[in-house]
Coordinates of C-alpha atoms in Angstrom, one line a residue:
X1 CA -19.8 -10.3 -20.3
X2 CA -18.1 -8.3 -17.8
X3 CA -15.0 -5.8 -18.8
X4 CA -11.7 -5.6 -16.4
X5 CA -12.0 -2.8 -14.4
X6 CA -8.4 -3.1 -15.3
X7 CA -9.6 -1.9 -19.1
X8 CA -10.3 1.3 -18.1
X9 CA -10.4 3.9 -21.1
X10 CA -6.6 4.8 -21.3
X11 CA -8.1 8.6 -21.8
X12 CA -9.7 8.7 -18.5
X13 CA -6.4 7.2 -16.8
X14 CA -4.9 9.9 -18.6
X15 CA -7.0 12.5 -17.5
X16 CA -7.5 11.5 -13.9
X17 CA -3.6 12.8 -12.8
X18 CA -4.2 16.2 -15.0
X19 CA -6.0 17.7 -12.6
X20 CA -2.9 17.9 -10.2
X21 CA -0.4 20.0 -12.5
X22 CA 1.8 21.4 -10.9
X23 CA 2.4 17.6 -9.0
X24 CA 4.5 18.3 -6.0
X25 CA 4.8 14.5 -4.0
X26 CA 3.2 11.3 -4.1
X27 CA 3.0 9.1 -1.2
X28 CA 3.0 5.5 -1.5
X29 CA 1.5 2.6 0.9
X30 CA 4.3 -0.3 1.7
X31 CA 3.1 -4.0 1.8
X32 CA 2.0 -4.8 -1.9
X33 CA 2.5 -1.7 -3.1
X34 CA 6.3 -1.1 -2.6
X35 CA 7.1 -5.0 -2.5
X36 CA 4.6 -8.3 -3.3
X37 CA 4.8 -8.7 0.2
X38 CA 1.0 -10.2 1.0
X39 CA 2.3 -13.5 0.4
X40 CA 4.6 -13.9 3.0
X41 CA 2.2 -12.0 5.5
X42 CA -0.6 -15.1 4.1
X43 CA 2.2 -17.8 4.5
X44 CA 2.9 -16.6 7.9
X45 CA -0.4 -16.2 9.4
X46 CA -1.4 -19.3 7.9
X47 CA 1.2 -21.5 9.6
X48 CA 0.7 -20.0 12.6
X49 CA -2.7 -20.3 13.1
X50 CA -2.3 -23.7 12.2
X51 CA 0.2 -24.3 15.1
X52 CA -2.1 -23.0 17.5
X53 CA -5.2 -25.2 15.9
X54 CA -6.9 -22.3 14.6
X55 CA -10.5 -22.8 12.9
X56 CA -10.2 -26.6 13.7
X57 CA -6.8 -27.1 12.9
X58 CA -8.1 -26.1 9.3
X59 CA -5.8 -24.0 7.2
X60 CA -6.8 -20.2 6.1
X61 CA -7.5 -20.2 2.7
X62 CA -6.2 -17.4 0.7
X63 CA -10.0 -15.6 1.0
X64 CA -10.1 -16.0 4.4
X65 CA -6.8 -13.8 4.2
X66 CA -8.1 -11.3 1.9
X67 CA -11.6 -11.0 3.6
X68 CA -9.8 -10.4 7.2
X69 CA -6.6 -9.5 7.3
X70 CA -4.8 -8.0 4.0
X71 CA -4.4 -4.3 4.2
X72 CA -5.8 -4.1 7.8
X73 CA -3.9 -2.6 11.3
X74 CA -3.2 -5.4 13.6
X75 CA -5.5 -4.2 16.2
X76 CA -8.6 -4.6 14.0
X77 CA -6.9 -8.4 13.0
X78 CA -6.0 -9.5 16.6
X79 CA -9.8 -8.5 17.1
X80 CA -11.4 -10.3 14.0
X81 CA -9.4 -13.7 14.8
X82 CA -9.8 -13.4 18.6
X83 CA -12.8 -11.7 19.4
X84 CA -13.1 -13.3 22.6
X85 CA -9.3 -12.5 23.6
X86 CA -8.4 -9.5 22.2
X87 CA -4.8 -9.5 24.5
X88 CA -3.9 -13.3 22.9
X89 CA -4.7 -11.8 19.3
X90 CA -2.5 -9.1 20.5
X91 CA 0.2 -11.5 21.3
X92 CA -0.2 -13.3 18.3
X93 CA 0.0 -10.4 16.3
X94 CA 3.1 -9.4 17.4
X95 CA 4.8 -12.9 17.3
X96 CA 3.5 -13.5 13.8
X97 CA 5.0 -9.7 12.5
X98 CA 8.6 -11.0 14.2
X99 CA 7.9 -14.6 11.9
X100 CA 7.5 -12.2 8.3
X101 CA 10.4 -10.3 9.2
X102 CA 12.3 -13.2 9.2
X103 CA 10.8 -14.0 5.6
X104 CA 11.5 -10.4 4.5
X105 CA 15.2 -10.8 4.6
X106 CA 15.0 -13.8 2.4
X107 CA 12.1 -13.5 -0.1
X108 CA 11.4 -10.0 -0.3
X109 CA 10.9 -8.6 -4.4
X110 CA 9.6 -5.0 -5.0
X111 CA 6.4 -4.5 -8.0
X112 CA 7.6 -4.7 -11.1
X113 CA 8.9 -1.3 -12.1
X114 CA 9.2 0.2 -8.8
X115 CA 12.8 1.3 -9.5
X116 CA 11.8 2.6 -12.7
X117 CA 9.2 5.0 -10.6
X118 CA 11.1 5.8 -8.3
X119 CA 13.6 7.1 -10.7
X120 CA 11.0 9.4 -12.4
X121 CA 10.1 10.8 -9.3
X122 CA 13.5 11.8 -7.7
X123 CA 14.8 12.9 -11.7
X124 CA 11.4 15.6 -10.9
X125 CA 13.1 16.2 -7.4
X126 CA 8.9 15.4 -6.2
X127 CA 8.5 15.0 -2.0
X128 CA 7.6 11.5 -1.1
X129 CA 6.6 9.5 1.9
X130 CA 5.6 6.1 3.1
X131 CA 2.5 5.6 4.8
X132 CA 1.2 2.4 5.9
X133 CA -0.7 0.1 8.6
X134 CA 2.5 -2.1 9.3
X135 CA 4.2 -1.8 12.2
X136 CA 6.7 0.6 11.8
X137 CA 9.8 -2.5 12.4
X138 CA 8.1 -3.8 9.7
X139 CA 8.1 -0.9 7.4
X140 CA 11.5 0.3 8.1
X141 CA 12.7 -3.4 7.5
X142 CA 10.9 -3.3 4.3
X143 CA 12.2 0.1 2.9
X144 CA 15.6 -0.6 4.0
X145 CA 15.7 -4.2 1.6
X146 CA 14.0 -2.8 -1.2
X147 CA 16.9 -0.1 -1.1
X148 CA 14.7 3.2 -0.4
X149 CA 15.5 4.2 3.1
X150 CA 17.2 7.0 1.6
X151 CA 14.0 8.0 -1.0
X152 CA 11.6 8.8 1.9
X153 CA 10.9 11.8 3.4
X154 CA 9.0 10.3 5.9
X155 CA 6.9 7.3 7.1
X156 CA 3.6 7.5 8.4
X157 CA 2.9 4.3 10.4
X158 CA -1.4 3.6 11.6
X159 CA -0.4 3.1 14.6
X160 CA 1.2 6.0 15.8
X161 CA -1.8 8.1 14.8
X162 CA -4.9 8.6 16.5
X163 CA -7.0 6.4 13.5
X164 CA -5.2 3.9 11.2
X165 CA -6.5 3.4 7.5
X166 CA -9.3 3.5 6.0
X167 CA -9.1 6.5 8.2
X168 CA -7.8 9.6 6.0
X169 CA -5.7 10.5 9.1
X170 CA -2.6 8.5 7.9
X171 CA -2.1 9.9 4.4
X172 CA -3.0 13.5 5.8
X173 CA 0.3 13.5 8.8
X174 CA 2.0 12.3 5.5
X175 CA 1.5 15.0 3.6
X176 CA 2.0 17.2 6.3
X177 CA 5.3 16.2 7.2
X178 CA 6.8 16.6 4.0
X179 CA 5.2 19.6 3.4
X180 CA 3.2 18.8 0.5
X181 CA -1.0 19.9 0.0
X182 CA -3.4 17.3 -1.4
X183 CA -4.5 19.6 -4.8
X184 CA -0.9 18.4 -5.9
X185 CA -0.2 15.2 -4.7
X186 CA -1.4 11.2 -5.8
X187 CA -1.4 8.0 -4.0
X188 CA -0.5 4.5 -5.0
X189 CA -2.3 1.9 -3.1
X190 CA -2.9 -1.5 -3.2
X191 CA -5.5 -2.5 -0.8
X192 CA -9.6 -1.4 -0.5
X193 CA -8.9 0.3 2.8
X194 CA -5.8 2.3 1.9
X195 CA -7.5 3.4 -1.4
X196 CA -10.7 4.3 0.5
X197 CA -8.0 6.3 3.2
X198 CA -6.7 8.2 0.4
X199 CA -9.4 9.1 -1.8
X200 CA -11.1 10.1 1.9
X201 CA -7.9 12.4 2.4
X202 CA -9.3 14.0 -1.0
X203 CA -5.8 12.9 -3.4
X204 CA -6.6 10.4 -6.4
X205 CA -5.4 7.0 -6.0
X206 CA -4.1 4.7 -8.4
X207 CA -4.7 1.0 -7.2
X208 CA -2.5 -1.8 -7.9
X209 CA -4.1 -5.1 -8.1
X210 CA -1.2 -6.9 -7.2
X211 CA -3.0 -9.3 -4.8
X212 CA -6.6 -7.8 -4.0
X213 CA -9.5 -8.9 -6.1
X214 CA -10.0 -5.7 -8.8
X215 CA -14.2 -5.3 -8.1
X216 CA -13.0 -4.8 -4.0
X217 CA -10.7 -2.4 -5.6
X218 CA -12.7 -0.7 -7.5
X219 CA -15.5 -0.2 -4.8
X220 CA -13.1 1.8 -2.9
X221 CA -13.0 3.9 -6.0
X222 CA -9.5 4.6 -7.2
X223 CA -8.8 6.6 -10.3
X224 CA -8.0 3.7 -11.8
X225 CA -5.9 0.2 -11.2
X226 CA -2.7 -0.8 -12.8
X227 CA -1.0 -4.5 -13.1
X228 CA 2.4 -3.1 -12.2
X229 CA 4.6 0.1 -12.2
X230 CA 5.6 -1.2 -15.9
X231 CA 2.3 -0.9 -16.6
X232 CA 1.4 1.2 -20.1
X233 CA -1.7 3.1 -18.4
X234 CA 0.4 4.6 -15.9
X235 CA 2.8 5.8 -17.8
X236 CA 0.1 7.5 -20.5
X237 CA -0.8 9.4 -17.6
X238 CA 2.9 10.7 -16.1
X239 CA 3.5 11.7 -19.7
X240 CA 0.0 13.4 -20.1
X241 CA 0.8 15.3 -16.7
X242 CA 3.8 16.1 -18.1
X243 CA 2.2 17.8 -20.8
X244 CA 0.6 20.0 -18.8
X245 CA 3.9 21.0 -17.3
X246 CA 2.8 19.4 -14.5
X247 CA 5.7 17.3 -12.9
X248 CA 8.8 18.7 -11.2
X249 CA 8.3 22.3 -12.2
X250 CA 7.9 23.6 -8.4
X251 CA 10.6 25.3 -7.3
X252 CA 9.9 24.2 -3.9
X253 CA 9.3 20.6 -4.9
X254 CA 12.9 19.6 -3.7

């Protein structure tokens, strides 16, 4: 019998945020970590590919999806679905982000207890930033509907930098641009690359399995994995950090 990785002790999700005290930011990844947004990004490659008789005019299943394209930069998807055409997987890419921007704007939801969160972190007056493989139209869209352009610092987008995720490069221009040092700053993350990015950027991550199988998860090693920002584990480990006076007590943490 196997045990949820989402089981984890809750005294080792407890601990695993310690370590940080004094916490200064926390950066945060966007699609399915800000907003349940992989389903719309399934729906629209899905259709599309369909159109264009893709795989035999079969329709992606929702592994297909997670094996190639969730969590992955556009370049590295135009490539795995067009190997032999890299410039019409570029094209397609592009036309399929302008489809789920269209979807955005009339389906998009954030996690469950993102507002909560983010409450906790601007009441500790913590540095935050955005840093993500989407397209940065895509990002900004995103922010702006959940209501948090205003909450950012900053938003780190994979393409503008030399190496997208699983590259550490992302999460390291984001905490340089808000000032923050990675012996005082967590991650949330929701997809094996991003986690590996982080944890390779050398912050602790705290997966959400909101879409991604929890054993791909897991392999990426996070500190642990939560259902949601309701969930109880996450919170056991704010308070603990609190605790150790370790949340909003740095005078330059505005």
């Amino acid at each position: 019998m196997t045990v949820s990785s989402l089981d984890i002790s809750s005294s080792d999700s407890k601990s695993s945020l310690v370590k940080l005290a004094p916490v200064e930011a926390v950066l945060f990844d966007v699609d399915g970590t800000l907003c349940d947004s992989d389903p719309l990004h399934y729906y629209a490659f899905r259709e599309m590919l369909l159109e264009i008789g893709f795989n035999g005019g079969v329709p992606i299943d929702e592994e297909f999806f997670i094996q190639n394209i969730a969590g992955k930069h556009n370049d590295d998807i135009a490539r795995a679905l067009f190997p032999d055409d890299y410039e019409r997987g570029l094209k397609f890419t592009d036309e399929k982000e302008a489809y789920f921007r269209k979807l955005v704007v009339e389906q998009l939801k954030p996690v469950d207890g993102l507002i909560k969160l983010v409450k906790w972190i601007e009441d500790r007056g913590l540095k935050r930033a955005a840093v993500t493989n989407a397209p940065r139209a895509n990002a900004e869209l995103m922010i702006s509907m959940l209501g948090l352009t205003e909450f950012f610092q900053a938003i780190i987008v994979g393409s503008e930098c030399e190496h997208a995720k699983p590259h550490p490069e992302p999460y390291l221009k984001g905490l340089e641009a808000i000032g923050a040092s990675k012996e005082h700053t967590f991650v949330f993350e929701d997809s094996p690359s991003g986690i590996r990015a982080g944890v390779a950027a050398g912050m602790p991550v705290i997966g959400l399995s909101t879409r991604n199988p929890e054993n791909l998860l897991m392999e990426a090693k996070p500190s642990f994995l939560i259902k949601d920002y309701e969930d109880s584990k996450l919170w056991a480990a704010l308070e603990e950090l609190e605790k150790q006076g370790g949340a909003g007590t740095r005078s330059d943490a505005a």
